[in-house]
Amino acid sequence: LVTRFIDGRPIAVAAMGSPSVLPRIAEALRKLHSAPAIPGRFDAHAVVELYRAEAEANGVEVPSDFAAAWEVSERIRSARGPQPLVPCHNDLLNANFLDDGAILIVDWEYAGMGDRFFDLANFSVNHDFSVEDDRRLLAAYFGAERVADLASLRLMRFMSDFREAMWGVLQSGISELDFDFKGYAAKHFDRMKRTSSNPVFERYLRS
């Protein structure tokens, strides 16, 4: 749905973490997350299970990696507990940002009330942020650095990859596009396994 033309420019992945851009990204996300409630609900823990059920209903074989990833997902959910629901975009790929003097976010197909840390983690993982990059993002977003915030963001990076992996699994059975969805899913499953096998991941769970 095109509602109006935006005379803006894309922002390079490498520029997203720069001192001139990152505070503006944080401001845009903070503005979104403090907006009035919007229709819809997005829970990454529920979405991956929904994608699994829909994939199986369409005759798609769900990878064996799903079971172990689901266990990690439940550990993250338990460790973090209930989270405040705020308006979230939930698909913060680089292509969904434009700059026309202000940071603009497009493509709201997955938007709904959800966990702000999923948005922050989704942005982080889609822009290859390091831990130090994440610290700067959180400092710009919250105006303070807190250990628990960093732990939440780093844990939810796993959930961002889990969602992408299961989206790829589902699309491999229902999409008519000429794209390697199985390879896309495998890439994200592989990154998830590397994330959860890192010893620091257990520390984040305990935080």
JSON list of C-alpha atoms in Angstrom, two decimals, residues 40-177:
[
{"chain": "A", "resi": 40, "resn": "GLY", "atom": "CA", "xyz": [-2.65, -6.20, 16.52]},
{"chain": "A", "resi": 41, "resn": "ARG", "atom": "CA", "xyz": [-0.35, -8.23, 18.72]},
{"chain": "A", "resi": 42, "resn": "PHE", "atom": "CA", "xyz": [3.13, -9.56, 17.99]},
{"chain": "A", "resi": 43, "resn": "ASP", "atom": "CA", "xyz": [4.73, -12.07, 20.35]},
{"chain": "A", "resi": 44, "resn": "ALA", "atom": "CA", "xyz": [7.88, -13.62, 18.87]},
{"chain": "A", "resi": 45, "resn": "HIS", "atom": "CA", "xyz": [7.57, -16.68, 21.11]},
{"chain": "A", "resi": 46, "resn": "ALA", "atom": "CA", "xyz": [4.05, -17.31, 19.80]},
{"chain": "A", "resi": 47, "resn": "VAL", "atom": "CA", "xyz": [4.87, -16.40, 16.20]},
{"chain": "A", "resi": 48, "resn": "VAL", "atom": "CA", "xyz": [7.49, -19.13, 15.79]},
{"chain": "A", "resi": 49, "resn": "GLU", "atom": "CA", "xyz": [5.00, -21.73, 16.99]},
{"chain": "A", "resi": 50, "resn": "LEU", "atom": "CA", "xyz": [2.34, -20.33, 14.64]},
{"chain": "A", "resi": 51, "resn": "TYR", "atom": "CA", "xyz": [4.77, -20.54, 11.71]},
{"chain": "A", "resi": 52, "resn": "ARG", "atom": "CA", "xyz": [5.59, -24.14, 12.66]},
{"chain": "A", "resi": 53, "resn": "ALA", "atom": "CA", "xyz": [1.91, -25.12, 12.72]},
{"chain": "A", "resi": 54, "resn": "GLU", "atom": "CA", "xyz": [1.20, -23.35, 9.42]},
{"chain": "A", "resi": 55, "resn": "ALA", "atom": "CA", "xyz": [4.25, -24.93, 7.79]},
{"chain": "A", "resi": 56, "resn": "GLU", "atom": "CA", "xyz": [3.17, -28.42, 8.83]},
{"chain": "A", "resi": 57, "resn": "ALA", "atom": "CA", "xyz": [-0.39, -27.73, 7.64]},
{"chain": "A", "resi": 58, "resn": "ASN", "atom": "CA", "xyz": [1.07, -26.94, 4.23]},
{"chain": "A", "resi": 59, "resn": "GLY", "atom": "CA", "xyz": [3.11, -30.12, 4.08]},
{"chain": "A", "resi": 60, "resn": "VAL", "atom": "CA", "xyz": [6.46, -28.55, 4.95]},
{"chain": "A", "resi": 61, "resn": "GLU", "atom": "CA", "xyz": [8.92, -30.63, 6.94]},
{"chain": "A", "resi": 62, "resn": "VAL", "atom": "CA", "xyz": [9.99, -28.58, 9.95]},
{"chain": "A", "resi": 63, "resn": "PRO", "atom": "CA", "xyz": [13.77, -28.79, 10.53]},
{"chain": "A", "resi": 64, "resn": "SER", "atom": "CA", "xyz": [14.94, -30.83, 13.51]},
{"chain": "A", "resi": 65, "resn": "ASP", "atom": "CA", "xyz": [16.62, -27.67, 14.81]},
{"chain": "A", "resi": 66, "resn": "PHE", "atom": "CA", "xyz": [13.19, -26.34, 15.79]},
{"chain": "A", "resi": 67, "resn": "ALA", "atom": "CA", "xyz": [12.90, -28.43, 18.98]},
{"chain": "A", "resi": 68, "resn": "ALA", "atom": "CA", "xyz": [16.17, -27.20, 20.51]},
{"chain": "A", "resi": 69, "resn": "ALA", "atom": "CA", "xyz": [15.45, -23.63, 19.46]},
{"chain": "A", "resi": 70, "resn": "TRP", "atom": "CA", "xyz": [11.98, -23.81, 21.03]},
{"chain": "A", "resi": 71, "resn": "GLU", "atom": "CA", "xyz": [13.54, -24.90, 24.33]},
{"chain": "A", "resi": 72, "resn": "VAL", "atom": "CA", "xyz": [15.85, -21.89, 24.24]},
{"chain": "A", "resi": 73, "resn": "SER", "atom": "CA", "xyz": [12.90, -19.65, 23.37]},
{"chain": "A", "resi": 74, "resn": "GLU", "atom": "CA", "xyz": [11.02, -20.90, 26.44]},
{"chain": "A", "resi": 75, "resn": "ARG", "atom": "CA", "xyz": [14.07, -20.32, 28.63]},
{"chain": "A", "resi": 76, "resn": "ILE", "atom": "CA", "xyz": [14.26, -16.73, 27.37]},
{"chain": "A", "resi": 77, "resn": "ARG", "atom": "CA", "xyz": [10.55, -16.21, 27.99]},
{"chain": "A", "resi": 78, "resn": "SER", "atom": "CA", "xyz": [10.86, -17.59, 31.52]},
{"chain": "A", "resi": 79, "resn": "ALA", "atom": "CA", "xyz": [14.02, -15.63, 32.34]},
{"chain": "A", "resi": 80, "resn": "ARG", "atom": "CA", "xyz": [12.58, -12.29, 31.21]},
{"chain": "A", "resi": 81, "resn": "GLY", "atom": "CA", "xyz": [9.03, -12.72, 32.44]},
{"chain": "A", "resi": 82, "resn": "PRO", "atom": "CA", "xyz": [6.06, -10.64, 31.26]},
{"chain": "A", "resi": 83, "resn": "GLN", "atom": "CA", "xyz": [7.02, -7.50, 29.36]},
{"chain": "A", "resi": 84, "resn": "PRO", "atom": "CA", "xyz": [5.14, -4.20, 28.85]},
{"chain": "A", "resi": 85, "resn": "LEU", "atom": "CA", "xyz": [3.37, -4.07, 25.50]},
{"chain": "A", "resi": 86, "resn": "VAL", "atom": "CA", "xyz": [4.24, -1.11, 23.28]},
{"chain": "A", "resi": 87, "resn": "PRO", "atom": "CA", "xyz": [3.70, -0.36, 19.58]},
{"chain": "A", "resi": 88, "resn": "CYS", "atom": "CA", "xyz": [6.43, -2.21, 17.66]},
{"chain": "A", "resi": 89, "resn": "HIS", "atom": "CA", "xyz": [7.46, -2.50, 14.01]},
{"chain": "A", "resi": 90, "resn": "ASN", "atom": "CA", "xyz": [8.95, -6.01, 14.26]},
{"chain": "A", "resi": 91, "resn": "ASP", "atom": "CA", "xyz": [10.74, -6.00, 10.88]},
{"chain": "A", "resi": 92, "resn": "LEU", "atom": "CA", "xyz": [13.57, -3.49, 11.16]},
{"chain": "A", "resi": 93, "resn": "LEU", "atom": "CA", "xyz": [15.56, -4.52, 8.11]},
{"chain": "A", "resi": 94, "resn": "ASN", "atom": "CA", "xyz": [17.93, -1.93, 6.68]},
{"chain": "A", "resi": 95, "resn": "ALA", "atom": "CA", "xyz": [15.69, -1.47, 3.63]},
{"chain": "A", "resi": 96, "resn": "ASN", "atom": "CA", "xyz": [12.85, -0.28, 5.86]},
{"chain": "A", "resi": 97, "resn": "PHE", "atom": "CA", "xyz": [14.64, 2.93, 6.89]},
{"chain": "A", "resi": 98, "resn": "LEU", "atom": "CA", "xyz": [14.71, 6.20, 4.97]},
{"chain": "A", "resi": 99, "resn": "ASP", "atom": "CA", "xyz": [16.22, 9.56, 5.81]},
{"chain": "A", "resi": 100, "resn": "ASP", "atom": "CA", "xyz": [14.50, 12.74, 4.64]},
{"chain": "A", "resi": 101, "resn": "GLY", "atom": "CA", "xyz": [15.97, 14.87, 7.40]},
{"chain": "A", "resi": 102, "resn": "ALA", "atom": "CA", "xyz": [14.18, 12.69, 9.91]},
{"chain": "A", "resi": 103, "resn": "ILE", "atom": "CA", "xyz": [14.44, 8.93, 10.26]},
{"chain": "A", "resi": 104, "resn": "LEU", "atom": "CA", "xyz": [11.40, 7.33, 8.62]},
{"chain": "A", "resi": 105, "resn": "ILE", "atom": "CA", "xyz": [10.41, 3.68, 8.96]},
{"chain": "A", "resi": 106, "resn": "VAL", "atom": "CA", "xyz": [8.35, 1.96, 6.23]},
{"chain": "A", "resi": 107, "resn": "ASP", "atom": "CA", "xyz": [6.68, -1.45, 5.69]},
{"chain": "A", "resi": 108, "resn": "TRP", "atom": "CA", "xyz": [4.40, -2.01, 8.68]},
{"chain": "A", "resi": 109, "resn": "GLU", "atom": "CA", "xyz": [3.09, -5.46, 7.75]},
{"chain": "A", "resi": 110, "resn": "TYR", "atom": "CA", "xyz": [4.21, -7.07, 11.02]},
{"chain": "A", "resi": 111, "resn": "ALA", "atom": "CA", "xyz": [3.47, -4.14, 13.33]},
{"chain": "A", "resi": 112, "resn": "GLY", "atom": "CA", "xyz": [1.56, -4.72, 16.54]},
{"chain": "A", "resi": 113, "resn": "MET", "atom": "CA", "xyz": [1.73, -4.38, 20.29]},
{"chain": "A", "resi": 114, "resn": "GLY", "atom": "CA", "xyz": [4.79, -6.20, 21.52]},
{"chain": "A", "resi": 115, "resn": "ASP", "atom": "CA", "xyz": [8.12, -6.21, 23.34]},
{"chain": "A", "resi": 116, "resn": "ARG", "atom": "CA", "xyz": [10.34, -3.17, 22.70]},
{"chain": "A", "resi": 117, "resn": "PHE", "atom": "CA", "xyz": [13.39, -5.39, 23.13]},
{"chain": "A", "resi": 118, "resn": "PHE", "atom": "CA", "xyz": [12.36, -7.48, 20.14]},
{"chain": "A", "resi": 119, "resn": "ASP", "atom": "CA", "xyz": [12.45, -4.31, 18.02]},
{"chain": "A", "resi": 120, "resn": "LEU", "atom": "CA", "xyz": [15.81, -3.27, 19.47]},
{"chain": "A", "resi": 121, "resn": "ALA", "atom": "CA", "xyz": [17.25, -6.75, 18.98]},
{"chain": "A", "resi": 122, "resn": "ASN", "atom": "CA", "xyz": [15.78, -7.06, 15.50]},
{"chain": "A", "resi": 123, "resn": "PHE", "atom": "CA", "xyz": [17.42, -3.78, 14.51]},
{"chain": "A", "resi": 124, "resn": "SER", "atom": "CA", "xyz": [20.69, -4.86, 16.12]},
{"chain": "A", "resi": 125, "resn": "VAL", "atom": "CA", "xyz": [20.96, -8.28, 14.49]},
{"chain": "A", "resi": 126, "resn": "ASN", "atom": "CA", "xyz": [19.88, -6.97, 11.07]},
{"chain": "A", "resi": 127, "resn": "HIS", "atom": "CA", "xyz": [22.73, -4.45, 11.18]},
{"chain": "A", "resi": 128, "resn": "ASP", "atom": "CA", "xyz": [25.43, -6.80, 12.48]},
{"chain": "A", "resi": 129, "resn": "PHE", "atom": "CA", "xyz": [25.85, -4.88, 15.72]},
{"chain": "A", "resi": 130, "resn": "SER", "atom": "CA", "xyz": [28.52, -5.91, 18.18]},
{"chain": "A", "resi": 131, "resn": "VAL", "atom": "CA", "xyz": [27.99, -5.90, 21.94]},
{"chain": "A", "resi": 132, "resn": "GLU", "atom": "CA", "xyz": [29.60, -2.47, 22.09]},
{"chain": "A", "resi": 133, "resn": "ASP", "atom": "CA", "xyz": [27.28, -1.22, 19.35]},
{"chain": "A", "resi": 134, "resn": "ASP", "atom": "CA", "xyz": [24.34, -2.53, 21.38]},
{"chain": "A", "resi": 135, "resn": "ARG", "atom": "CA", "xyz": [25.56, -0.69, 24.46]},
{"chain": "A", "resi": 136, "resn": "ARG", "atom": "CA", "xyz": [25.64, 2.55, 22.49]},
{"chain": "A", "resi": 137, "resn": "LEU", "atom": "CA", "xyz": [22.18, 1.86, 21.06]},
{"chain": "A", "resi": 138, "resn": "LEU", "atom": "CA", "xyz": [20.73, 1.24, 24.51]},
{"chain": "A", "resi": 139, "resn": "ALA", "atom": "CA", "xyz": [22.44, 4.29, 25.99]},
{"chain": "A", "resi": 140, "resn": "ALA", "atom": "CA", "xyz": [20.97, 6.45, 23.21]},
{"chain": "A", "resi": 141, "resn": "TYR", "atom": "CA", "xyz": [17.54, 4.85, 23.60]},
{"chain": "A", "resi": 142, "resn": "PHE", "atom": "CA", "xyz": [17.24, 4.85, 27.41]},
{"chain": "A", "resi": 143, "resn": "GLY", "atom": "CA", "xyz": [19.67, 7.63, 28.31]},
{"chain": "A", "resi": 144, "resn": "ALA", "atom": "CA", "xyz": [21.42, 5.18, 30.66]},
{"chain": "A", "resi": 145, "resn": "GLU", "atom": "CA", "xyz": [23.38, 1.94, 30.53]},
{"chain": "A", "resi": 146, "resn": "ARG", "atom": "CA", "xyz": [21.92, -1.02, 32.44]},
{"chain": "A", "resi": 147, "resn": "VAL", "atom": "CA", "xyz": [23.15, -4.60, 32.52]},
{"chain": "A", "resi": 148, "resn": "ALA", "atom": "CA", "xyz": [19.61, -6.01, 32.37]},
{"chain": "A", "resi": 149, "resn": "ASP", "atom": "CA", "xyz": [18.82, -4.02, 29.22]},
{"chain": "A", "resi": 150, "resn": "LEU", "atom": "CA", "xyz": [21.87, -5.40, 27.43]},
{"chain": "A", "resi": 151, "resn": "ALA", "atom": "CA", "xyz": [20.97, -8.93, 28.52]},
{"chain": "A", "resi": 152, "resn": "SER", "atom": "CA", "xyz": [17.42, -8.54, 27.20]},
{"chain": "A", "resi": 153, "resn": "LEU", "atom": "CA", "xyz": [18.59, -7.21, 23.85]},
{"chain": "A", "resi": 154, "resn": "ARG", "atom": "CA", "xyz": [21.19, -9.93, 23.36]},
{"chain": "A", "resi": 155, "resn": "LEU", "atom": "CA", "xyz": [18.69, -12.66, 24.29]},
{"chain": "A", "resi": 156, "resn": "MET", "atom": "CA", "xyz": [16.07, -11.30, 21.93]},
{"chain": "A", "resi": 157, "resn": "ARG", "atom": "CA", "xyz": [18.55, -11.34, 19.07]},
{"chain": "A", "resi": 158, "resn": "PHE", "atom": "CA", "xyz": [18.09, -15.12, 19.28]},
{"chain": "A", "resi": 159, "resn": "MET", "atom": "CA", "xyz": [14.32, -14.66, 18.97]},
{"chain": "A", "resi": 160, "resn": "SER", "atom": "CA", "xyz": [14.76, -12.38, 15.96]},
{"chain": "A", "resi": 161, "resn": "ASP", "atom": "CA", "xyz": [16.73, -15.10, 14.17]},
{"chain": "A", "resi": 162, "resn": "PHE", "atom": "CA", "xyz": [14.25, -17.76, 15.30]},
{"chain": "A", "resi": 163, "resn": "ARG", "atom": "CA", "xyz": [11.38, -15.78, 13.77]},
{"chain": "A", "resi": 164, "resn": "GLU", "atom": "CA", "xyz": [13.32, -15.28, 10.52]},
{"chain": "A", "resi": 165, "resn": "ALA", "atom": "CA", "xyz": [14.25, -18.97, 10.37]},
{"chain": "A", "resi": 166, "resn": "MET", "atom": "CA", "xyz": [10.67, -20.13, 10.83]},
{"chain": "A", "resi": 167, "resn": "TRP", "atom": "CA", "xyz": [9.40, -17.51, 8.37]},
{"chain": "A", "resi": 168, "resn": "GLY", "atom": "CA", "xyz": [11.77, -19.02, 5.83]},
{"chain": "A", "resi": 169, "resn": "VAL", "atom": "CA", "xyz": [10.53, -22.53, 6.64]},
{"chain": "A", "resi": 170, "resn": "LEU", "atom": "CA", "xyz": [6.91, -21.48, 6.13]},
{"chain": "A", "resi": 171, "resn": "GLN", "atom": "CA", "xyz": [7.62, -19.52, 2.94]},
{"chain": "A", "resi": 172, "resn": "SER", "atom": "CA", "xyz": [9.42, -22.52, 1.45]},
{"chain": "A", "resi": 173, "resn": "GLY", "atom": "CA", "xyz": [6.02, -24.23, 1.31]},
{"chain": "A", "resi": 174, "resn": "ILE", "atom": "CA", "xyz": [3.66, -21.40, 0.40]},
{"chain": "A", "resi": 175, "resn": "SER", "atom": "CA", "xyz": [5.59, -18.77, -1.56]},
{"chain": "A", "resi": 176, "resn": "GLU", "atom": "CA", "xyz": [5.67, -18.71, -5.35]},
{"chain": "A", "resi": 177, "resn": "LEU", "atom": "CA", "xyz": [8.74, -16.47, -5.42]}
]
